Short mmCIF file of C-alpha atoms in Angstrom, two decimals:
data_model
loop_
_atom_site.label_atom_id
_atom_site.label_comp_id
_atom_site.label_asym_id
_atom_site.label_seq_id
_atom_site.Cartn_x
_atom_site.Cartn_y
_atom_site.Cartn_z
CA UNK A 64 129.17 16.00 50.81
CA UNK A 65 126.77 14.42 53.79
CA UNK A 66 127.65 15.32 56.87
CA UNK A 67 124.18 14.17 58.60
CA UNK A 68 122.28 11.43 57.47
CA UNK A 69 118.65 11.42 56.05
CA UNK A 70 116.21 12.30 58.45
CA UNK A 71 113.80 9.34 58.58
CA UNK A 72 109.89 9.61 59.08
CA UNK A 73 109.19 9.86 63.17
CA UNK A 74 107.34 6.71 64.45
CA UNK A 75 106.82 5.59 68.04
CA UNK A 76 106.93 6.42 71.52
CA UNK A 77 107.42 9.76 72.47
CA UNK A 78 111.40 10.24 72.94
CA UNK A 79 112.11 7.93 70.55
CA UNK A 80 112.43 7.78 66.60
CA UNK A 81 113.30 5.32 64.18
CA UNK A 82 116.80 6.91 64.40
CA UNK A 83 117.53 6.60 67.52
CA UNK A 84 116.67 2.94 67.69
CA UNK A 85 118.87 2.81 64.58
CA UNK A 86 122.20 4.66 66.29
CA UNK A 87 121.73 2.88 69.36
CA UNK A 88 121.28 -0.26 67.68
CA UNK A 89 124.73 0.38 65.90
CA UNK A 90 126.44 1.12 68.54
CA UNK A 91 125.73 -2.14 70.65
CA UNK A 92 126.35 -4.47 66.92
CA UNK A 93 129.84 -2.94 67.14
CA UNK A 94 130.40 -3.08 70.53
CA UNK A 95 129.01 -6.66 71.24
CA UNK A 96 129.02 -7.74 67.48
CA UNK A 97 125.59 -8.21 65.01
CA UNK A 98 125.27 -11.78 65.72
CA UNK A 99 125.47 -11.47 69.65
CA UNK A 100 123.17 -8.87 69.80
CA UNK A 101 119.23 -9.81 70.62
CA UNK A 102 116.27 -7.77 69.69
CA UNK A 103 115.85 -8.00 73.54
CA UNK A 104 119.30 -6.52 73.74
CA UNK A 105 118.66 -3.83 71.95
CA UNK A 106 114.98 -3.56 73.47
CA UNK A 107 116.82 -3.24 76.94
CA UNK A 108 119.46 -0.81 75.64
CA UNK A 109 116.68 1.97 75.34
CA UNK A 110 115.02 0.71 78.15
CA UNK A 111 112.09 -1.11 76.25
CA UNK A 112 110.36 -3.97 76.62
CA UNK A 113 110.74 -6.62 73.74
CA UNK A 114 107.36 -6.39 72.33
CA UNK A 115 107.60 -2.41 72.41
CA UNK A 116 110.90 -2.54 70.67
CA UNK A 117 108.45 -4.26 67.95
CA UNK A 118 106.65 -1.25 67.28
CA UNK A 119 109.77 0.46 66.01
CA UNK A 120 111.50 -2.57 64.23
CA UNK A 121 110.38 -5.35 62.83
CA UNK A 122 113.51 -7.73 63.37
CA UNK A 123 117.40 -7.03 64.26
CA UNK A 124 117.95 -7.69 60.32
CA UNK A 125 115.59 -4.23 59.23
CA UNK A 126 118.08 -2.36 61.76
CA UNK A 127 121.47 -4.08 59.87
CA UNK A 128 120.55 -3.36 56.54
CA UNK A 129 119.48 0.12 57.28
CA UNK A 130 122.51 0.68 58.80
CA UNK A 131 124.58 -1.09 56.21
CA UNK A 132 122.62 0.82 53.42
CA UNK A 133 123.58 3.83 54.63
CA UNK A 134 127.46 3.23 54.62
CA UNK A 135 127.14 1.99 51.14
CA UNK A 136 125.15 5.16 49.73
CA UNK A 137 127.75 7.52 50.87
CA UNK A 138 130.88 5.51 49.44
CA UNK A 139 128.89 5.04 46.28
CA UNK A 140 127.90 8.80 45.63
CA UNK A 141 131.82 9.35 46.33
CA UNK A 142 133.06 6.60 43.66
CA UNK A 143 130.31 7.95 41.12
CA UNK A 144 130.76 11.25 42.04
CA UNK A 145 134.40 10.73 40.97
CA UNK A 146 133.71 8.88 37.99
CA UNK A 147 131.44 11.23 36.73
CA UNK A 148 134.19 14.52 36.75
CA UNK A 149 135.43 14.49 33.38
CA UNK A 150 137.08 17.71 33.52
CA UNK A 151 139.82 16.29 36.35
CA UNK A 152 142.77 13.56 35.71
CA UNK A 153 142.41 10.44 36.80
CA UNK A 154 144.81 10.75 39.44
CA UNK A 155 142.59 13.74 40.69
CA UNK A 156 139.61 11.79 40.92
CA UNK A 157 141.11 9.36 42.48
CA UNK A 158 142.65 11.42 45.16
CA UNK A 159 139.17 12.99 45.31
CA UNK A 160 137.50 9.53 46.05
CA UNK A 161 140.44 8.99 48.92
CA UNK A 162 139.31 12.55 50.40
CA UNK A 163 135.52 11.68 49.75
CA UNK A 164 136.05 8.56 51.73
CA UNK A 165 137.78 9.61 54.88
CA UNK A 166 135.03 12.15 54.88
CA UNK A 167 131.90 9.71 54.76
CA UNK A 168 134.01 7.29 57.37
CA UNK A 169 134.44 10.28 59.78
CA UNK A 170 130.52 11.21 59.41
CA UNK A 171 128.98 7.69 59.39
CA UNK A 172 131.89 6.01 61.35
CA UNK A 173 129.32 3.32 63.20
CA UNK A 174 127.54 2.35 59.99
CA UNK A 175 130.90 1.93 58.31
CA UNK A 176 132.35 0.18 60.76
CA UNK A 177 129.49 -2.32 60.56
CA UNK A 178 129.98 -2.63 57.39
CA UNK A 179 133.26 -3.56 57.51
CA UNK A 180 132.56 -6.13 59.88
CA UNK A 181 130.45 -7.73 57.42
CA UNK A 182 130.91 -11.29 56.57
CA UNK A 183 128.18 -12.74 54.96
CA UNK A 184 126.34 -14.68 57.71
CA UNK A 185 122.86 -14.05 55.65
CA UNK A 186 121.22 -12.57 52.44
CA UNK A 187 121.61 -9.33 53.58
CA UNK A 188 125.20 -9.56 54.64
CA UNK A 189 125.81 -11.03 51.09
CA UNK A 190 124.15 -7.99 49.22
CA UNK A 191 125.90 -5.78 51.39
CA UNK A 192 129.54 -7.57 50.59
CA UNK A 193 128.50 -7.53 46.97
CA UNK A 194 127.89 -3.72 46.67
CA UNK A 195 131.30 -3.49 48.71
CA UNK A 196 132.87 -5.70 45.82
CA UNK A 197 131.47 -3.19 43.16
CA UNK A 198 132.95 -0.18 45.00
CA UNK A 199 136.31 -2.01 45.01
CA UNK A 200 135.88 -2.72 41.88
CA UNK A 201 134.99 0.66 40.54
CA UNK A 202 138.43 2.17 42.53
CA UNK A 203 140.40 -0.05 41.01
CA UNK A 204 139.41 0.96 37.74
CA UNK A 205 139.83 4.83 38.85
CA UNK A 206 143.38 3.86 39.86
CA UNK A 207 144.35 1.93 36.59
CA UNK A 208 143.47 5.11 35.27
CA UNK A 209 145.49 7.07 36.77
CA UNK A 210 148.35 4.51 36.20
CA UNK A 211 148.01 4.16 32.82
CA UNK A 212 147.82 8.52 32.46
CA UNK A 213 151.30 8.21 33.44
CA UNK A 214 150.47 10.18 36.80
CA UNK A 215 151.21 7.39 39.14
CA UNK A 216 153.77 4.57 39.35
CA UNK A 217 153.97 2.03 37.08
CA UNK A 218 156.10 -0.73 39.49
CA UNK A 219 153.03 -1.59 41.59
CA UNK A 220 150.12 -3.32 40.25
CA UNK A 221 147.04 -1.15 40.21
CA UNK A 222 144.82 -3.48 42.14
CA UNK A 223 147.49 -3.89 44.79
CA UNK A 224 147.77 -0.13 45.04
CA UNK A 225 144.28 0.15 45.08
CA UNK A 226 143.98 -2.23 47.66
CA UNK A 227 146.48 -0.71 50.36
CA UNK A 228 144.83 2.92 49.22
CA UNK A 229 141.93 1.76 50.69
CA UNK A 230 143.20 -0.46 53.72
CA UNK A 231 144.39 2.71 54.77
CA UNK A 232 141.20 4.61 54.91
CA UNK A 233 139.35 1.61 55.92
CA UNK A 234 141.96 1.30 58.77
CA UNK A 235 140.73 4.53 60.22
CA UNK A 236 137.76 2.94 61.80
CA UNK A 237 140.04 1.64 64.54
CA UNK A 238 141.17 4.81 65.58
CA UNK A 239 139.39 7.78 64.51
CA UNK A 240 137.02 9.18 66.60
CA UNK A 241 135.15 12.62 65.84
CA UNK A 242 134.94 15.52 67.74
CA UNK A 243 138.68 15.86 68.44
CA UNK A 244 140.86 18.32 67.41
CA UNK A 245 141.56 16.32 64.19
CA UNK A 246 138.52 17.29 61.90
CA UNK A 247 137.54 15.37 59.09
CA UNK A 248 138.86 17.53 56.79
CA UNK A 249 142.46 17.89 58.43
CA UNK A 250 142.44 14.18 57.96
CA UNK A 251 141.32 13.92 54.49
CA UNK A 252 143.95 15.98 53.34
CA UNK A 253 146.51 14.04 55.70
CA UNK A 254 145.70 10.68 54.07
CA UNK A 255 145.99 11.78 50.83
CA UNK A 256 148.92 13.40 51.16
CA UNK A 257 150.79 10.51 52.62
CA UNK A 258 149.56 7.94 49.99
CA UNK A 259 150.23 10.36 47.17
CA UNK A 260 153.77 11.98 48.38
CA UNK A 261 154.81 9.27 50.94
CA UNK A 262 156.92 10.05 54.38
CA UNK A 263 159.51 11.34 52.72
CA UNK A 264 160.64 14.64 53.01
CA UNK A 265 160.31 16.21 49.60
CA UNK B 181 163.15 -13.23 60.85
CA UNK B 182 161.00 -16.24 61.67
CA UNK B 183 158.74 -17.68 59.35
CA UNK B 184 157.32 -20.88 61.02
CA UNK B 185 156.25 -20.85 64.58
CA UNK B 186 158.46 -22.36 67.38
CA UNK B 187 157.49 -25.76 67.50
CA UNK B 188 155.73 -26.97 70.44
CA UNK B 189 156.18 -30.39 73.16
CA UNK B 190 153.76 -32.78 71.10
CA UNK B 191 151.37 -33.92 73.85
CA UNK B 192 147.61 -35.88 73.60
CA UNK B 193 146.55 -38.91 71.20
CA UNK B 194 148.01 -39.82 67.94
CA UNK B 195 147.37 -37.41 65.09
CA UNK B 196 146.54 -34.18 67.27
CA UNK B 197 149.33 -31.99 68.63
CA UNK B 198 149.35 -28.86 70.69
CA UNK B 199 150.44 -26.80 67.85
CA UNK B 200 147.35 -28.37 65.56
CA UNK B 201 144.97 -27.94 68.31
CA UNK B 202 146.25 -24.55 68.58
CA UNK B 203 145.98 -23.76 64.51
CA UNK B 204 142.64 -25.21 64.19
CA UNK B 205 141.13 -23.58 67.58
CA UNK B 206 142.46 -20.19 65.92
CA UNK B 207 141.06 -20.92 62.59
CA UNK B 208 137.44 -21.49 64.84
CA UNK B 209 137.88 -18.42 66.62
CA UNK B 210 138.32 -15.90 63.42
CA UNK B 211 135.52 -17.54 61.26
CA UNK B 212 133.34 -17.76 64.26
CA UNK B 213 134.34 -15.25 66.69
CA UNK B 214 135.79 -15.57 69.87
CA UNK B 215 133.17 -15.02 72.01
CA UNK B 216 130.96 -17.26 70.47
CA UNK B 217 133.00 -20.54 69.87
CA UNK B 218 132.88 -22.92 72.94
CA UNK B 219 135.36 -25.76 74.10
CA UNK B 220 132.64 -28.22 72.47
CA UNK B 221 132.93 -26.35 69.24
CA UNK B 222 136.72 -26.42 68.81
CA UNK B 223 136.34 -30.53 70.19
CA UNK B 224 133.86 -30.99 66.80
CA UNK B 225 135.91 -28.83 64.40
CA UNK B 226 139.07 -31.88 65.52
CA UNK B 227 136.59 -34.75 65.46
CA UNK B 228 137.22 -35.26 69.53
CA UNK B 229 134.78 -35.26 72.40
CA UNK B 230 134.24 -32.44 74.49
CA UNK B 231 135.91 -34.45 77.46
CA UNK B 232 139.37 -35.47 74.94
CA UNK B 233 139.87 -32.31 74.27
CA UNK B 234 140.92 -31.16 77.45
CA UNK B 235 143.56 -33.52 77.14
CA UNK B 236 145.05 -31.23 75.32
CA UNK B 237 143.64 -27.60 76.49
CA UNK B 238 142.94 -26.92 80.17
CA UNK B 239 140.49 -23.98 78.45
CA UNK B 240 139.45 -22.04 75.42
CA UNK B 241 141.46 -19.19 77.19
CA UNK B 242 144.98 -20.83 77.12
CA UNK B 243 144.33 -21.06 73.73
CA UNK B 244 143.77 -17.33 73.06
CA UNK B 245 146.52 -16.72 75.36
CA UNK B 246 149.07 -19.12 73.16
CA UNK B 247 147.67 -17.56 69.99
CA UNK B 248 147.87 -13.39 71.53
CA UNK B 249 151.51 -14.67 72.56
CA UNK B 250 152.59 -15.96 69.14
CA UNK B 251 151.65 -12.92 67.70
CA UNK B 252 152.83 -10.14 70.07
CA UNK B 253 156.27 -12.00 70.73
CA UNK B 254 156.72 -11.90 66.76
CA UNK B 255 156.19 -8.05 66.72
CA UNK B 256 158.15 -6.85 70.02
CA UNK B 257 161.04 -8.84 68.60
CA UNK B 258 160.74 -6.77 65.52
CA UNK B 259 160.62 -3.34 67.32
CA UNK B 260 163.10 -4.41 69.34
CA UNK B 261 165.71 -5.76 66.85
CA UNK B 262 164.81 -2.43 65.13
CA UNK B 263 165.50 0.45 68.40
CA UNK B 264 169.31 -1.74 68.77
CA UNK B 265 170.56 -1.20 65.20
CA UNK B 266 172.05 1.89 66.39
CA UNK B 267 174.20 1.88 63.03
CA UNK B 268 171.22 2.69 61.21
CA UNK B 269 169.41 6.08 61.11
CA UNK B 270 165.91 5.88 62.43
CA UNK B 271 164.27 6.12 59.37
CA UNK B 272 166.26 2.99 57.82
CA UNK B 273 165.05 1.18 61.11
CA UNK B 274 161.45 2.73 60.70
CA UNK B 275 161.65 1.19 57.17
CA UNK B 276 162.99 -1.88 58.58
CA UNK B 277 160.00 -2.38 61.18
CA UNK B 278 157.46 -1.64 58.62
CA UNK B 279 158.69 -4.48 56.53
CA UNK B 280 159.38 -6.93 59.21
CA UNK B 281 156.11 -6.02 60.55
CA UNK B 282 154.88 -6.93 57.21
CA UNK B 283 156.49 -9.94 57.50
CA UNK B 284 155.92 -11.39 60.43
CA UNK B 285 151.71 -10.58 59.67
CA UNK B 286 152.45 -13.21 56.83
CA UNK B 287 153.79 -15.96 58.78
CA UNK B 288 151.63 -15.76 61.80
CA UNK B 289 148.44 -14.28 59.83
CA UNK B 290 145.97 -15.93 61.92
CA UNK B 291 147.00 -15.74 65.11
CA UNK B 292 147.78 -11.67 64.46
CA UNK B 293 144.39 -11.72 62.69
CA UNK B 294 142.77 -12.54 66.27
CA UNK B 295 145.02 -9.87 68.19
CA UNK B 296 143.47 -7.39 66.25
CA UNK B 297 140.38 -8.27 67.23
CA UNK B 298 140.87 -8.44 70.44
CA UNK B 299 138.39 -5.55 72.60
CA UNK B 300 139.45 -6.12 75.93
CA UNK B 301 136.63 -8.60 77.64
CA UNK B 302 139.31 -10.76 79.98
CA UNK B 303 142.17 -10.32 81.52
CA UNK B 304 143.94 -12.34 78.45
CA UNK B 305 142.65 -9.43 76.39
CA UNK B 306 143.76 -6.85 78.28
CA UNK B 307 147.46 -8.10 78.96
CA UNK B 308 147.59 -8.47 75.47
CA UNK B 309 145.95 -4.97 74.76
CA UNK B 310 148.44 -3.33 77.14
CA UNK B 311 151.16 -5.17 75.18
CA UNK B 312 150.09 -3.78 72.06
CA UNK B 313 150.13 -0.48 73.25
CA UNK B 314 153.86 -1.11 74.55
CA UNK B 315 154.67 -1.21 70.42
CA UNK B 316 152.51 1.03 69.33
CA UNK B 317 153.78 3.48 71.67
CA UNK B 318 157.52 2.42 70.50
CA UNK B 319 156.53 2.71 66.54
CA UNK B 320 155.38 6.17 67.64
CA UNK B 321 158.76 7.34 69.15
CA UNK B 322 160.58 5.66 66.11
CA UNK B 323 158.52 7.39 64.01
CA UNK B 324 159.21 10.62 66.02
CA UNK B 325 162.73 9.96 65.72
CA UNK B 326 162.84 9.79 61.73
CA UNK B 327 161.26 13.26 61.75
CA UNK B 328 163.58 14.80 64.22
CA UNK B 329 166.46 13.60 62.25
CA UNK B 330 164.73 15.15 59.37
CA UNK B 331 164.19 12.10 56.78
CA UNK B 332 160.48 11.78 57.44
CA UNK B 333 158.48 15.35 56.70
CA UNK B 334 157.34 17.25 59.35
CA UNK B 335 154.16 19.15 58.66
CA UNK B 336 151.95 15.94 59.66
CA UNK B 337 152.31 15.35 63.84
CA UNK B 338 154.20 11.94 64.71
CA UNK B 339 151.37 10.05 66.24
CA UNK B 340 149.50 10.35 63.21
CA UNK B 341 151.90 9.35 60.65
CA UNK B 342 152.60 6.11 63.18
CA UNK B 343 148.43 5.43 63.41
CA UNK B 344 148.21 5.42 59.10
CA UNK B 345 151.61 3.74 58.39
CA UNK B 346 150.73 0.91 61.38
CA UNK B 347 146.93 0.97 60.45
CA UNK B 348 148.02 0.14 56.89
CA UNK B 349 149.92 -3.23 57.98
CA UNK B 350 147.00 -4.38 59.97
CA UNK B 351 144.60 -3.31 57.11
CA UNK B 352 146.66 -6.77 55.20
CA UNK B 353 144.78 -9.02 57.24
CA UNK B 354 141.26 -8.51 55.22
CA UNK B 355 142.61 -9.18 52.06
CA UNK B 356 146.77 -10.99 52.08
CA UNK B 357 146.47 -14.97 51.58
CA UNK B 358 150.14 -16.04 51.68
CA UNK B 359 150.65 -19.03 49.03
CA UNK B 360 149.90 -17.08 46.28
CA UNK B 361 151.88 -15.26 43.78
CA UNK B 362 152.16 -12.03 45.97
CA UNK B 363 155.20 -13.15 48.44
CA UNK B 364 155.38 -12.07 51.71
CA UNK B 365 159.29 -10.36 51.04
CA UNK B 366 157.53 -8.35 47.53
CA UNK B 367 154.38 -7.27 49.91
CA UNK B 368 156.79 -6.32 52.32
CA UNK B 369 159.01 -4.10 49.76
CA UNK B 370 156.02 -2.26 47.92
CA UNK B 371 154.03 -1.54 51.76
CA UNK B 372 157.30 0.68 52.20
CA UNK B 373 158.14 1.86 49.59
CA UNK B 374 154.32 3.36 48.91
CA UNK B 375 154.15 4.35 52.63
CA UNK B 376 158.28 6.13 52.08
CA UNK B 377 158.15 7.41 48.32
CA UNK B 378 154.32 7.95 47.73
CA UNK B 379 151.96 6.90 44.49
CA UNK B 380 152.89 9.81 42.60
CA UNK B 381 155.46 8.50 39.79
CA UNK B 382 158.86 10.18 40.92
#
């Protein structure tokens, strides 16, 4: 896994690099939301003038799809990741992908969010939702899978399960917050043992 | 339970009500966001002029407020009508509140939609933040309750189990459509009995 994203190629002023224009950025289109946030916004969040902020950035859009890019690459390693195990079950791989996921949510939890907020307002929004629809797509596939191995119920229908599988993880975005004595991993294993052995006592 | 909304004292011209006002405000404010749809907005959206529509609406805010209401009275009553069954163990009222919960998303989908999106900018928000935290805070000691009594397992901590089970009932609101084949009673049954009995097949 990839706990720390890419480092990206320094630019700029002195104290600042592309990434930290990019975090900060994030953090005010989640706290004020994308399409109320200004390139002057975000110019006066690092305490830059609007043409400086230019130097860095060439529009608000460069900073969303970077942003948004980098939420999708980590779910998509984790889906083909999974796909690619032949030696495991289905139902492994699957609960493999849940773990995967919690994982990249926990250690890219402002670009995910983002991304989750996503709903299509331009064409970058719209390739963003589309690679979000092939993910989807690509679980629910993993889960008929494991369905049809005879590992998981058969009374639910595989995209349904799929879909509250990941409405769970997704969920986590409105709570989770790193650095706390719940680590990533604690809650990996927590979500996956709740969807896959339920609140039950065994 | 409740399905449709209380009806409402029809007031204003011929054609418009409170309660369609209301809807199609609501509608505005989760396409659009809150914060960026204006009194002459929601006026355009019902074909009326900026100055008819506060025939109806003294502000965009009593319409939040109406919509937060509608969705937070829905809930309490269901966490309420849950903590009096005292016949039932706490886990068949846990199971209960899950379900109604499930529910009561369904009928009033748009107007819990917006709760959930609520951050906190106004006072509006935060009374209805506060409220939220009233049930969440009640879910938790239900959920605490159906451990102690032993029904629920007890190697994941209380809080937690309440933030996944509750996050996964919001988590409907990105994908459920009522109206379609799925009803709100069968989403209802399979939430709980993933979230109780797990994916594994028994």
């Amino acid at each position: 896994m990839d706990d720390a994203p890419a480092p990206r190629p320094r630019r700029g002023r002195p104290g600042y690099d592309q990434e930290t224009v990019l975090r900060r950025a994030v953090e005010l289109f989640n706290r004020q939301g994308y399409d109320a946030t200004s390139i002057g916004d975000i110019a006066q969040e690092l305490g830059l003038t609007k043409s400086a902020i230019y130097h860095h950035v060439a529009s608000k859009e460069e900073l969303l799809g970077a942003a948004l890019d980098e939420a999708l690459e980590g779910l998509t390693r984790a889906v083909a990741t999974a796909a690619e195990d032949r030696q495991a079950s289905a139902a492994q791989r699957l609960r493999a992908t849940v773990e995967e996921s919690v994982r990249i949510l926990a250690a890219h939890l402002p670009a995910v969010t983002l991304l989750l907020r996503v709903r299509g307002n331009s064409a970058v929004e719209l390739a963003a939702l589309e690679r979000r629809r092939q993910i989807d797509e690509a679980l629910a596939v993993l889960v008929q899978e494991a369905v049809a191995e005879g590992a998981l119920r058969d009374d639910v229908p595989p995209d349904l399960i799929s879909r509250l599988l990941f409405g769970t993880v997704n969920s986590l975005v409105e709570w989770y917050r790193p650095g706390g004595p719940l680590t990533p991993d604690a809650l990996a294993a927590t979500v996956s043992a709740l969807a896959f052995e339920g609140l039950r006592r065994p």
